[in-house]
XYZ file of C-alpha atoms in Angstrom:
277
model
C -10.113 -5.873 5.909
C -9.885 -9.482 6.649
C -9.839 -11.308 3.258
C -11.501 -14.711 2.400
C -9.480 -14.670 -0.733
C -5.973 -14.010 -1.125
C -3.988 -13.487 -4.588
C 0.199 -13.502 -4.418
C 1.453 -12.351 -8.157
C 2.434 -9.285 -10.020
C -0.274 -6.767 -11.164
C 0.857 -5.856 -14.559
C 0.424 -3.008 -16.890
C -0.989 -4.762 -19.973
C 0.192 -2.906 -23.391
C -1.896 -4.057 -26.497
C -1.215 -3.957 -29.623
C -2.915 -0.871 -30.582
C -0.721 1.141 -27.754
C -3.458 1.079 -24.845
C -2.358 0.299 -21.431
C -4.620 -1.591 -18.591
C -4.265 -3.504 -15.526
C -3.990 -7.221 -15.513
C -2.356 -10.600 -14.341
C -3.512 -13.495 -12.951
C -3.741 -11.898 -9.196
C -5.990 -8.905 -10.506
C -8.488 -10.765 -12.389
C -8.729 -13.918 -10.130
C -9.368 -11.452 -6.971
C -11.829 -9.091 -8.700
C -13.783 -12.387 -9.680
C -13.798 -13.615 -6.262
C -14.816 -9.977 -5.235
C -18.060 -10.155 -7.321
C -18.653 -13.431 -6.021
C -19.285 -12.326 -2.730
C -16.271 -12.898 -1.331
C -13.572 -10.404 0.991
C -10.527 -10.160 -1.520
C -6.763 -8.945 -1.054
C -4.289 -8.934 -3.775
C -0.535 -9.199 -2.343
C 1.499 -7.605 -5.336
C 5.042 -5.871 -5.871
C 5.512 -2.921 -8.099
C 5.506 1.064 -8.529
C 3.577 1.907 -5.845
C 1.817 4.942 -7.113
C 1.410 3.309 -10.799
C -0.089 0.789 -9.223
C -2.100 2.361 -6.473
C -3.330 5.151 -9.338
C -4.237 1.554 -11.924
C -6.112 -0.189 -8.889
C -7.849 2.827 -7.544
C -11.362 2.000 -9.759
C -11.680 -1.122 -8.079
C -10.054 -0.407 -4.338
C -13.951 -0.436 -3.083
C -14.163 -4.074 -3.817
C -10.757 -5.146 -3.160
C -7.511 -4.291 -0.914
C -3.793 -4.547 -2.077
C -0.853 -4.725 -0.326
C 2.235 -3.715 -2.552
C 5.677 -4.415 -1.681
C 7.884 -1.886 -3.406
C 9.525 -1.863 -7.034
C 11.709 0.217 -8.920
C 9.528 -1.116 -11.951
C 6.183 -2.709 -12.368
C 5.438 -5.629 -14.387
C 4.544 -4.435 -17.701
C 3.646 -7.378 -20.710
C 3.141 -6.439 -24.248
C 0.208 -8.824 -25.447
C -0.419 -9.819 -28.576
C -3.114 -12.282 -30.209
C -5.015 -14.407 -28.413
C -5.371 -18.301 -26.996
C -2.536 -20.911 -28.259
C -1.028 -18.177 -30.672
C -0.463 -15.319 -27.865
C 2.817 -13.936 -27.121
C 4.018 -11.687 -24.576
C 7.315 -9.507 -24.161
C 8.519 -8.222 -20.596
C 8.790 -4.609 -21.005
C 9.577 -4.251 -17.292
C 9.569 -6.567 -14.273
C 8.835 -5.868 -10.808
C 11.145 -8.512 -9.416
C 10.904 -11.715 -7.100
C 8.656 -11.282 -4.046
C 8.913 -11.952 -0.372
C 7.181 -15.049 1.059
C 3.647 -13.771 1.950
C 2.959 -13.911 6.096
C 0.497 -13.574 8.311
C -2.585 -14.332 5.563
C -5.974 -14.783 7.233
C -7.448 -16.155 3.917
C -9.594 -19.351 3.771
C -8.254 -19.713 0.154
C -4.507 -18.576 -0.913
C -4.365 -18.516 -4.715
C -0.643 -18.269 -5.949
C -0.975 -16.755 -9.074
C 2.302 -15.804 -10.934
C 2.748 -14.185 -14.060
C 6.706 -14.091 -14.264
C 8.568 -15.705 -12.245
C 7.925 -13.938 -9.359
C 7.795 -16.518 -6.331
C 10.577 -17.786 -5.944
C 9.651 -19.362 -2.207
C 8.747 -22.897 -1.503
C 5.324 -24.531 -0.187
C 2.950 -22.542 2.206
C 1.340 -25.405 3.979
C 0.112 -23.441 6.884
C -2.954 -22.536 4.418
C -6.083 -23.786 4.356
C -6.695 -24.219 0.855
C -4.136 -23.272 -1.688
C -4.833 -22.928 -5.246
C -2.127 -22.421 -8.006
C -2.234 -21.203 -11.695
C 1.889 -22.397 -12.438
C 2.276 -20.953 -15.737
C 4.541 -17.749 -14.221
C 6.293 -20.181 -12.458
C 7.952 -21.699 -15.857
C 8.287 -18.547 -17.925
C 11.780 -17.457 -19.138
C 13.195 -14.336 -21.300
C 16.160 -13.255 -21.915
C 16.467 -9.732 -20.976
C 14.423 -6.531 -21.368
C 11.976 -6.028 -24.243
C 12.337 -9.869 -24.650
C 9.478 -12.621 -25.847
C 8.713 -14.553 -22.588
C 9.337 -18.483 -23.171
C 6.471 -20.651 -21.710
C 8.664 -23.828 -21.004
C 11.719 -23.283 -19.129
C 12.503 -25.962 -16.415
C 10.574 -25.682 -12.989
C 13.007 -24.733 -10.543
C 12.650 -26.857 -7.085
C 11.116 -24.112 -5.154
C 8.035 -24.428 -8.143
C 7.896 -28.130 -7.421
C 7.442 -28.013 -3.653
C 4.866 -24.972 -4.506
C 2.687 -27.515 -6.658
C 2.959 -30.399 -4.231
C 1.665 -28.482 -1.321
C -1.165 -27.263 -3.195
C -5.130 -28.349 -3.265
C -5.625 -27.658 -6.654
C -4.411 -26.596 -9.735
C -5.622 -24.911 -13.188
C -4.039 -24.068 -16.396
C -4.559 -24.573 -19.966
C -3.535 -27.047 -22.598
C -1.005 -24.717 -24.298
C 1.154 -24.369 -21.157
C 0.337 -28.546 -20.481
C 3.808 -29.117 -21.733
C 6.114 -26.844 -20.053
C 3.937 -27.552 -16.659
C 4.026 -31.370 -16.700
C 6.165 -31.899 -13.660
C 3.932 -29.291 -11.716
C 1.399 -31.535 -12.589
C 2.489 -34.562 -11.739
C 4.103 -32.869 -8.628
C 0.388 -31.450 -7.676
C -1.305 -34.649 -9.147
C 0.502 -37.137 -6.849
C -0.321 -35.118 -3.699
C -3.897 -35.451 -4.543
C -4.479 -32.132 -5.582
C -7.421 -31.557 -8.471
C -5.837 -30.263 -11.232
C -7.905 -28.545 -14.253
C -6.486 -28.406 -18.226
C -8.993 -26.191 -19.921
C -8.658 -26.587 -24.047
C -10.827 -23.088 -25.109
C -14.330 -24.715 -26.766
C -12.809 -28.571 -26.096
C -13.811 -30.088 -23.045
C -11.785 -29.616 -19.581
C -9.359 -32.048 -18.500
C -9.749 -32.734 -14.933
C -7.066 -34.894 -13.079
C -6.535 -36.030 -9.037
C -3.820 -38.643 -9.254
C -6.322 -41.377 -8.114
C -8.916 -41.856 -10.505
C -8.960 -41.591 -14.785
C -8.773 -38.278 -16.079
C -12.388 -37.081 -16.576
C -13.810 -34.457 -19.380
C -15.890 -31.640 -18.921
C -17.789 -30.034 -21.659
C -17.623 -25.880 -21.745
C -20.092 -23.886 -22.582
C -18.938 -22.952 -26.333
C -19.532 -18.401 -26.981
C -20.568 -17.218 -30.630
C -19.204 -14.116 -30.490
C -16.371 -13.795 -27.926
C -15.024 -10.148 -27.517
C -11.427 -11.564 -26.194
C -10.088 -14.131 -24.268
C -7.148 -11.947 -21.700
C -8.219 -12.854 -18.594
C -10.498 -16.145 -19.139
C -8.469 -18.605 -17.407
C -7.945 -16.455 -14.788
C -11.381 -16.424 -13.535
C -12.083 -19.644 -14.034
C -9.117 -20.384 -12.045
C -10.516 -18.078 -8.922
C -14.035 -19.749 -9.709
C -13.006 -23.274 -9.607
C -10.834 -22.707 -6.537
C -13.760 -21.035 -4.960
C -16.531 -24.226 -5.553
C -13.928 -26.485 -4.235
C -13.602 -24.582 -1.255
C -17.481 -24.750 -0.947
C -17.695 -28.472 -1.093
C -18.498 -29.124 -4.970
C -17.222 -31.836 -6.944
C -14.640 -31.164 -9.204
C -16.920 -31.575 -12.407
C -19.308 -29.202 -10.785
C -16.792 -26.687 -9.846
C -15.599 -26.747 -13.663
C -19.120 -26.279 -15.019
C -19.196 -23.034 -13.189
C -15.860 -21.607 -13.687
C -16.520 -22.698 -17.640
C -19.493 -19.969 -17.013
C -17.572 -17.847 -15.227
C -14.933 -17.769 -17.969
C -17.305 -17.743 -20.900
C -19.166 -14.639 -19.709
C -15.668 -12.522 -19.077
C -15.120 -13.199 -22.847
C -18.666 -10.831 -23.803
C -16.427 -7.780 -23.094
C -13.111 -6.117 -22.547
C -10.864 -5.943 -19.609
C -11.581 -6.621 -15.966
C -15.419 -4.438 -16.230
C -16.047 -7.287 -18.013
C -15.556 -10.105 -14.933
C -19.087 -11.152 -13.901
C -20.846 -11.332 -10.398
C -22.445 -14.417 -9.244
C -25.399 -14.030 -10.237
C -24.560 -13.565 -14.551
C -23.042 -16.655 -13.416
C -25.488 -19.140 -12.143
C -28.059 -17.670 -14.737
C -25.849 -18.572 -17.725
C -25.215 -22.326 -16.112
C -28.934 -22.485 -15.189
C -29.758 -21.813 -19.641
């Protein structure tokens, strides 16, 4: 199918710490959202082919995936949650090839480790970038990722060709000249800080706050900033303001915490009813 949403990034096997394995990564959980939003969504992924095509196969009727092939696929041990998880890089698919020939109104370069190692795609319409993969570091197998290693200058020309950026306040530090890189260009870029309000920046006006929508009870958090990140891309692309768009990823994100795992990713309409209360 012709997508309207395109996600470049590993699809990882997720191991928690109670020994259960899942799908995840940025590209899975950013193109399901867009999926339930209504939109045509492609994931562009590199890995075991069969593990992966046997992981994805619940959710191929709302989404298609192209996989270049791997003698491993990504697989992240998780453990804890917000500022205090860490991850270790079981396995590791490997750097992929520069994506070609996308139809996509919106490209969303979402890497989890490392994996895109190619410069800026400005032929895109609108590209949107979670950088956070693009600074992580380890030091061989079975090995504690590192969320701050220097931005190499492929990563740089990445975040200056791109329309807008999200990640959190944890990763802030280790992402600042992807920031400043995006920033400068013009691009909006979004710091959500869990229940403390969103940071949103554009390189020519003050930095602005957003209040989120605060949960009781969350289930877990995997995942969150990933849909917000697909949701905040997405109102961009549709002509909101920036303080709009965060409102409704904020929702977006806040109802993927009720549950576990990608079944828990929302469609519009869960949505706009939780922004309308």
């Amino acid at each position: 199918m012709s997508a309207d949403y395109t996600t470049v990034g590993h699809v990882t096997v997720d191991v928690l710490a109670d020994g259960s394995r899942r799908p995840g990564g940025t590209a899975l959980y950013s193109a399901l959202q867009a999926a339930r939003l209504g939109l045509r969504a492609e994931i562009l992924t590199r890995g075991v082919r069969e593990e992966l095509e046997s992981m994805l196969e619940p959710y191929r009727h709302e989404l298609a995936v192209r996989i270049e092939p791997a003698d491993q696929t990504t697989t992240l041990l998780t453990l804890g949650e917000g500022p205090a998880r860490r991850q270790r890089v079981l396995g590791w698919a490997g750097p992929m090839q520069a994506p070609t020939a996308l139809g996509s109104a919106i490209v969303h370069l979402a890497p989890v480790a490392a994996e895109l190692p190619f410069a800026a795609l400005s032929s895109y319409g609108f590209i949107g970038l979670t950088p956070q993969g693009l600074v992580r570091r380890w030091s061989g197998p079975d090995a504690e990722i590192i969320a701050a290693g220097p931005a190499p200058e492929a990563a740089m020309e990445l975040a200056g060709s791109c329309h807008a950026m999200v990640l959190s306040e944890a990763e802030r530090e280790g992402c600042e000249p992807l920031i400043e890189a995006a920033a400068g260009r013009g691009a909006v870029v979004a710091i959500t800080a869990g229940e403390a309000p969103t940071t949103l920046l554009d390189g020519r006006s003050a930095p602005r706050r957003v209040a989120v929508d605060a949960l009781a009870r969350p289930v877990e958090d995997i995942g969150a900033g990933d849909v917000y990140a697909c949701a905040f891309f997405i109102c961009l692309h549709e002509g909101r303001t920036p303080a709009q768009a965060a409102a409704f990823a904020s929702a977006a994100a806040a109802e993927r915490m009720l549950g576990s795992g990608v079944e828990a990713i929302a469609p519009r309409a869960a949505i706009e009813a939780r922004l309308a209360r």
